[in-house]
Structure formats: structure tokens, C-alpha cells
């Protein structure tokens, strides 16, 4: 991760023979900013914003044997951040290989907490859904409305989380693909006299959190992202955190859920409302 400017990253990688029969994509967790992704000299993805993840689908472009990946990054014309003006790939990059007809992204919406009901949505046909409480499966069904008996609520002292597992099975019942998503049950309400979590008045004690570190800037690994959440919770005794002023690493947010930190996750903007294109990105 470099000072503001133009940079490019290049990598040669070999693809096994079976990969072109799968859905192959490259997931970028964060590139700051104006990224263009090329595979074997052909552009396959663009992403302007620097704080949100994006995916380059290379299923139709990848070839057997050696491939050449190039990513260009340009923050030379837009040093638009008063707290940091770096440039480059600063979060992990993943090569994703899944069945072409695998499980598409899963969306979970909490319908109610008494009884505890969730609505699980996915575009994948014939998906099977399981809800897990740790190592115990507590509910099964198809995508749609699922009730979870005797569900436990999430709060700062008891951060109870459930895992939704959406699976695609073959005719023999074997799992072809699987996606897992964690979620919890809670109510959050602001009233004239304060904040109420699960109906109980709760004093919010928290801090703002930036993702910049000495000597490495934004390029902090998962271990440091999670450690910041542990410091906030266990050493500073906070129960809330604000991600000033942008979407932050999913690893940090996941650790907040796990430890019991309420999070004010901010949209990609600070002290500014822009034009239609800005609003679309926001």
C-alpha cells in the first residue's frame, strides 16, 4: 500500500484443468481506488470506490495453464480523504472457485423475535437451509420463512449468534456447494430518554474507529482487524463503535458481532452529499 498515485500489480498464476468447468472469480476486499482488473490483457472489472469489496468474474476468460492478472490503481487525481490519501490493494484478494450452478448470495431478514422468525432469501433453486446454534442444528427448511424455537437474543453481554447454512445438494444428497451466514436476534430502538436494546435501556459507551495503523497504513491483516475489536471490548470496556467514516473490513465487523459490540456502520461518505452517481455508489 503506497502513497497516493498510480500503481499496478501483476501476477502469473496457473489454473488446473478442472477450473474452467467451474465458476471462477476474483474477490477484492478493498482497493483504494479506481481499480481496473485485467486478465490476459483484457479488462474484466472496474471498481471506483476504495472501501467496498468487488468481484471480477473470470469464468469465460480464464484459460487452462498459465494466466496473467494485472490490477491498476489510480488515486493521483483524487486525494479526497483528509485522514488518509494512500493508494493500492490494502485488503486480501481471493481466487474463488465454485460450481457454476452453486449457491448464490444469501440474504437474512429478522421477521420477529417472539416467536423468533427469519426470512432466508437466495436465488438458488432447490437450496436446503439449516440454522445452527454452535454445533447443534435447531431448524431446517427451504428458503423462505423459518421459525427457530427457544431462540436466544443477542446483546452486548450475551452475543448469541446463529449460522444459516444454505446448501445445494445433488440427487444422491451430496453437498455440491454451501454458503454460511451468521446472524442474531435483537431489537434496537431510540426513545426520547435514551437507547433500548431488547427493550432494556442501555447506555452506549463507545469510540470512533479508523482502520489506519502505524507504518502499514490501511494494509492491516485479519488478525489486527479482529484485535481492534477485542481492544475496544475487553481493554477499553466499550459496548459500541462507530466506523468513521466508511465501510470497514468484514473481519472487524464479524469480531464485533462475536464479542458483543454494537456497530454504527457508516456509508461511504463524510460531510458531503453528491450527484446521482455519488448517491448510486452510496
Coordinates of C-alpha atoms in Angstrom, one line a residue:
X1 CA 0.0 0.0 0.0
X2 CA 1.6 3.2 -1.3
X3 CA 1.3 7.0 -1.1
X4 CA -1.3 8.5 -3.4
X5 CA -0.6 7.9 -7.1
X6 CA -0.9 5.4 -9.9
X7 CA 0.3 1.8 -9.3
X8 CA -0.1 -1.6 -10.9
X9 CA 0.1 -5.1 -9.6
X10 CA 1.0 -8.1 -11.7
X11 CA 0.8 -11.8 -11.1
X12 CA 1.1 -15.0 -13.1
X13 CA -0.9 -17.9 -11.8
X14 CA -1.6 -21.5 -13.1
X15 CA -5.1 -22.9 -13.5
X16 CA -5.8 -26.6 -13.1
X17 CA -7.6 -28.3 -15.9
X18 CA -10.9 -28.6 -14.0
X19 CA -11.1 -24.9 -13.1
X20 CA -12.6 -23.8 -16.5
X21 CA -15.5 -26.2 -15.7
X22 CA -16.3 -24.2 -12.6
X23 CA -17.4 -20.6 -11.9
X24 CA -14.1 -18.8 -11.3
X25 CA -13.9 -15.2 -9.9
X26 CA -11.5 -13.0 -8.0
X27 CA -12.8 -11.3 -4.9
X28 CA -11.1 -8.0 -3.8
X29 CA -11.9 -7.0 -0.3
X30 CA -10.6 -3.4 -0.8
X31 CA -8.6 -1.5 -3.4
X32 CA -8.1 2.2 -3.0
X33 CA -9.2 3.3 -5.6
X34 CA -10.4 3.5 -9.2
X35 CA -9.3 -0.1 -9.8
X36 CA -9.2 -1.8 -13.2
X37 CA -8.7 -5.6 -13.4
X38 CA -7.2 -7.2 -16.5
X39 CA -6.9 -10.9 -17.2
X40 CA -4.6 -11.9 -20.0
X41 CA -4.6 -8.3 -21.3
X42 CA -8.4 -8.0 -21.3
X43 CA -10.3 -5.8 -18.8
X44 CA -12.7 -7.9 -16.7
X45 CA -13.8 -5.5 -13.9
X46 CA -13.8 -1.9 -12.8
X47 CA -14.4 -0.5 -9.3
X48 CA -14.2 3.1 -8.4
X49 CA -14.7 3.1 -4.6
X50 CA -12.0 2.2 -2.3
X51 CA -13.8 0.9 0.8
X52 CA -16.2 -1.8 -0.5
X53 CA -15.4 -5.2 -1.9
X54 CA -16.0 -6.2 -5.5
X55 CA -15.7 -9.3 -7.7
X56 CA -14.2 -9.9 -11.1
X57 CA -16.0 -12.8 -12.8
X58 CA -13.4 -14.5 -15.0
X59 CA -15.3 -17.7 -15.7
X60 CA -15.4 -17.1 -19.5
X61 CA -11.9 -15.5 -19.6
X62 CA -9.7 -17.9 -17.6
X63 CA -7.8 -20.5 -19.6
X64 CA -6.1 -23.7 -18.7
X65 CA -2.5 -23.4 -17.7
X66 CA -0.8 -20.0 -17.1
X67 CA -2.8 -16.8 -16.8
X68 CA -1.7 -13.2 -16.3
X69 CA -3.5 -10.9 -13.8
X70 CA -2.9 -7.2 -13.8
X71 CA -4.6 -4.6 -11.5
X72 CA -4.2 -0.9 -12.0
X73 CA -5.0 1.6 -9.2
X74 CA -5.2 5.4 -9.5
X75 CA -5.6 7.8 -6.7
X76 CA -3.5 10.5 -8.2
X77 CA -6.3 12.9 -9.2
X78 CA -8.5 12.3 -6.1
X79 CA -6.6 12.7 -2.8
X80 CA -10.1 13.1 -1.4
X81 CA -9.6 11.9 2.1
X82 CA -8.4 14.3 4.8
X83 CA -7.4 11.4 7.1
X84 CA -5.6 9.3 4.5
X85 CA -4.6 9.6 0.9
X86 CA -2.9 6.4 0.1
X87 CA -3.3 4.1 -3.0
X88 CA -3.2 0.4 -3.7
X89 CA -4.5 -3.0 -2.8
X90 CA -4.8 -3.0 1.0
X91 CA -7.2 -5.8 1.9
X92 CA -7.0 -9.5 0.9
X93 CA -7.6 -10.9 -2.5
X94 CA -9.2 -14.3 -3.1
X95 CA -9.4 -16.7 -6.0
X96 CA -12.9 -18.2 -5.8
X97 CA -13.8 -21.5 -7.5
X98 CA -17.4 -22.8 -7.1
X99 CA -19.8 -24.8 -9.1
X100 CA -21.4 -22.9 -12.0
X101 CA -24.8 -23.5 -10.5
X102 CA -23.7 -23.0 -6.9
X103 CA -25.5 -21.2 -4.1
X104 CA -25.9 -17.6 -4.9
X105 CA -25.7 -14.9 -2.1
X106 CA -28.0 -15.4 0.9
X107 CA -29.9 -12.6 2.5
X108 CA -31.4 -13.0 6.0
X109 CA -34.1 -10.7 7.4
X110 CA -35.2 -11.0 11.0
X111 CA -39.0 -11.0 10.9
X112 CA -39.7 -11.2 14.7
X113 CA -38.1 -12.2 18.0
X114 CA -41.2 -13.6 19.8
X115 CA -41.5 -16.0 18.2
X116 CA -38.0 -15.9 16.6
X117 CA -38.5 -16.0 12.9
X118 CA -36.2 -15.2 10.0
X119 CA -36.7 -15.0 6.3
X120 CA -33.9 -16.6 4.2
X121 CA -33.7 -15.5 0.6
X122 CA -31.5 -16.8 -2.2
X123 CA -31.9 -17.1 -6.0
X124 CA -30.7 -20.7 -6.0
X125 CA -33.4 -23.2 -6.7
X126 CA -33.8 -26.3 -4.6
X127 CA -31.5 -25.0 -1.9
X128 CA -31.7 -26.6 1.5
X129 CA -31.5 -24.3 4.6
X130 CA -30.3 -25.2 8.1
X131 CA -30.0 -23.0 11.1
X132 CA -27.2 -23.9 13.6
X133 CA -26.6 -22.8 17.2
X134 CA -23.0 -23.6 17.6
X135 CA -22.7 -27.4 16.9
X136 CA -26.4 -28.0 17.1
X137 CA -28.9 -27.8 14.2
X138 CA -32.0 -26.1 15.5
X139 CA -34.1 -25.7 12.4
X140 CA -34.3 -26.9 8.8
X141 CA -36.3 -25.9 5.7
X142 CA -36.3 -24.4 2.3
X143 CA -35.6 -20.7 1.6
X144 CA -38.4 -18.6 3.0
X145 CA -39.7 -18.1 6.5
X146 CA -38.2 -20.3 9.2
X147 CA -39.1 -20.3 12.9
X148 CA -36.3 -21.0 15.5
X149 CA -37.7 -22.5 18.7
X150 CA -36.4 -21.0 22.0
X151 CA -34.1 -18.6 20.2
X152 CA -31.6 -16.6 22.4
X153 CA -31.3 -12.9 21.9
X154 CA -28.1 -11.1 21.1
X155 CA -26.9 -8.3 23.4
X156 CA -23.6 -6.8 24.5
X157 CA -23.1 -9.2 27.4
X158 CA -24.6 -12.3 25.6
X159 CA -23.6 -12.1 21.9
X160 CA -25.6 -15.1 20.8
X161 CA -25.1 -15.8 17.1
X162 CA -26.7 -18.3 14.8
X163 CA -25.4 -19.7 11.5
X164 CA -27.6 -20.0 8.4
X165 CA -26.2 -22.8 6.1
X166 CA -27.6 -22.8 2.6
X167 CA -26.7 -26.0 0.7
X168 CA -27.1 -27.2 -2.9
X169 CA -27.5 -31.0 -3.0
X170 CA -27.2 -33.5 -5.8
X171 CA -29.7 -36.3 -6.5
X172 CA -27.8 -38.5 -4.0
X173 CA -28.0 -35.9 -1.2
X174 CA -24.3 -35.0 -1.5
X175 CA -23.4 -31.3 -0.9
X176 CA -22.3 -29.6 -4.1
X177 CA -22.0 -26.1 -2.7
X178 CA -22.6 -24.3 0.6
X179 CA -22.8 -20.7 1.9
X180 CA -22.8 -19.8 5.6
X181 CA -24.0 -16.5 7.1
X182 CA -24.1 -15.6 10.8
X183 CA -27.0 -13.5 12.3
X184 CA -28.6 -12.8 15.6
X185 CA -32.0 -11.7 17.1
X186 CA -32.3 -8.3 18.8
X187 CA -34.4 -5.1 18.8
X188 CA -32.8 -1.7 18.8
X189 CA -34.8 1.5 19.5
X190 CA -34.1 5.1 20.3
X191 CA -36.6 6.9 22.5
X192 CA -36.7 10.4 24.0
X193 CA -34.9 9.2 27.1
X194 CA -32.2 7.0 25.5
X195 CA -31.4 3.8 23.6
X196 CA -33.2 0.5 24.2
X197 CA -31.7 -2.9 23.3
X198 CA -34.1 -5.8 23.5
X199 CA -36.5 -3.5 25.5
X200 CA -33.9 -2.6 28.1
X201 CA -32.4 0.9 28.4
X202 CA -28.7 0.7 27.5
X203 CA -26.1 3.4 27.9
X204 CA -23.9 3.4 24.8
X205 CA -20.2 3.7 25.6
X206 CA -18.0 3.7 22.5
X207 CA -15.4 5.3 20.3
X208 CA -14.8 6.1 16.7
X209 CA -12.5 3.6 14.9
X210 CA -10.3 4.2 11.9
X211 CA -8.6 1.4 10.0
X212 CA -5.2 3.0 9.7
X213 CA -2.1 1.6 11.5
X214 CA 1.4 3.0 12.1
X215 CA 3.9 2.1 9.4
X216 CA 1.4 0.0 7.3
X217 CA -1.4 2.4 6.7
X218 CA -4.6 0.6 5.8
X219 CA -2.9 -2.7 4.9
X220 CA -3.8 -4.4 8.2
X221 CA -4.4 -8.2 8.1
X222 CA -7.4 -10.0 9.6
X223 CA -5.6 -10.6 12.9
X224 CA -5.2 -6.8 13.5
X225 CA -8.8 -6.1 12.4
X226 CA -10.1 -8.6 14.9
X227 CA -7.7 -7.4 17.6
X228 CA -9.1 -3.9 17.4
X229 CA -12.5 -5.2 18.3
X230 CA -11.0 -7.1 21.2
X231 CA -9.2 -4.0 22.5
X232 CA -12.5 -2.0 22.3
X233 CA -14.4 -4.6 24.2
X234 CA -12.0 -6.1 26.6
X235 CA -9.5 -3.4 27.4
X236 CA -11.5 -0.2 26.9
X237 CA -14.8 -1.7 28.1
X238 CA -16.8 -0.3 25.2
X239 CA -20.1 -1.7 24.1
X240 CA -20.4 0.3 20.8
X241 CA -18.1 1.6 18.0
X242 CA -18.6 3.9 15.0
X243 CA -16.8 3.0 11.8
X244 CA -15.6 6.5 11.0
X245 CA -16.1 7.3 8.2
X246 CA -16.5 4.5 5.7
X247 CA -17.3 0.8 5.4
X248 CA -14.6 -1.3 7.1
X249 CA -13.2 -4.8 7.0
X250 CA -15.7 -7.6 7.3
X251 CA -13.3 -9.3 9.7
X252 CA -13.6 -6.3 12.1
X253 CA -17.4 -6.3 11.9
X254 CA -17.6 -10.1 12.4
X255 CA -15.5 -9.9 15.5
X256 CA -17.8 -7.1 16.9
X257 CA -20.8 -9.4 16.4
X258 CA -18.9 -12.2 18.1
X259 CA -17.7 -10.2 21.1
X260 CA -20.8 -8.1 21.7
X261 CA -20.1 -4.7 20.2
X262 CA -22.9 -2.6 18.8
X263 CA -21.7 -1.0 15.5
X264 CA -22.7 2.2 13.7
X265 CA -21.6 1.2 10.2
X266 CA -21.3 4.3 8.1
X267 CA -22.0 4.6 4.4
X268 CA -19.2 5.7 2.0
X269 CA -19.3 9.4 2.6
X270 CA -18.4 12.1 5.1
X271 CA -19.9 15.7 5.3
X272 CA -20.9 15.5 1.7
X273 CA -24.0 14.8 -0.5
X274 CA -23.1 14.4 -4.2
X275 CA -24.8 14.0 -7.5
X276 CA -26.8 11.0 -8.8
X277 CA -23.7 8.9 -9.4
X278 CA -22.4 9.5 -5.9
X279 CA -25.8 8.6 -4.4
X280 CA -25.9 5.4 -6.5
X281 CA -22.5 4.3 -5.1
X282 CA -23.5 5.3 -1.6

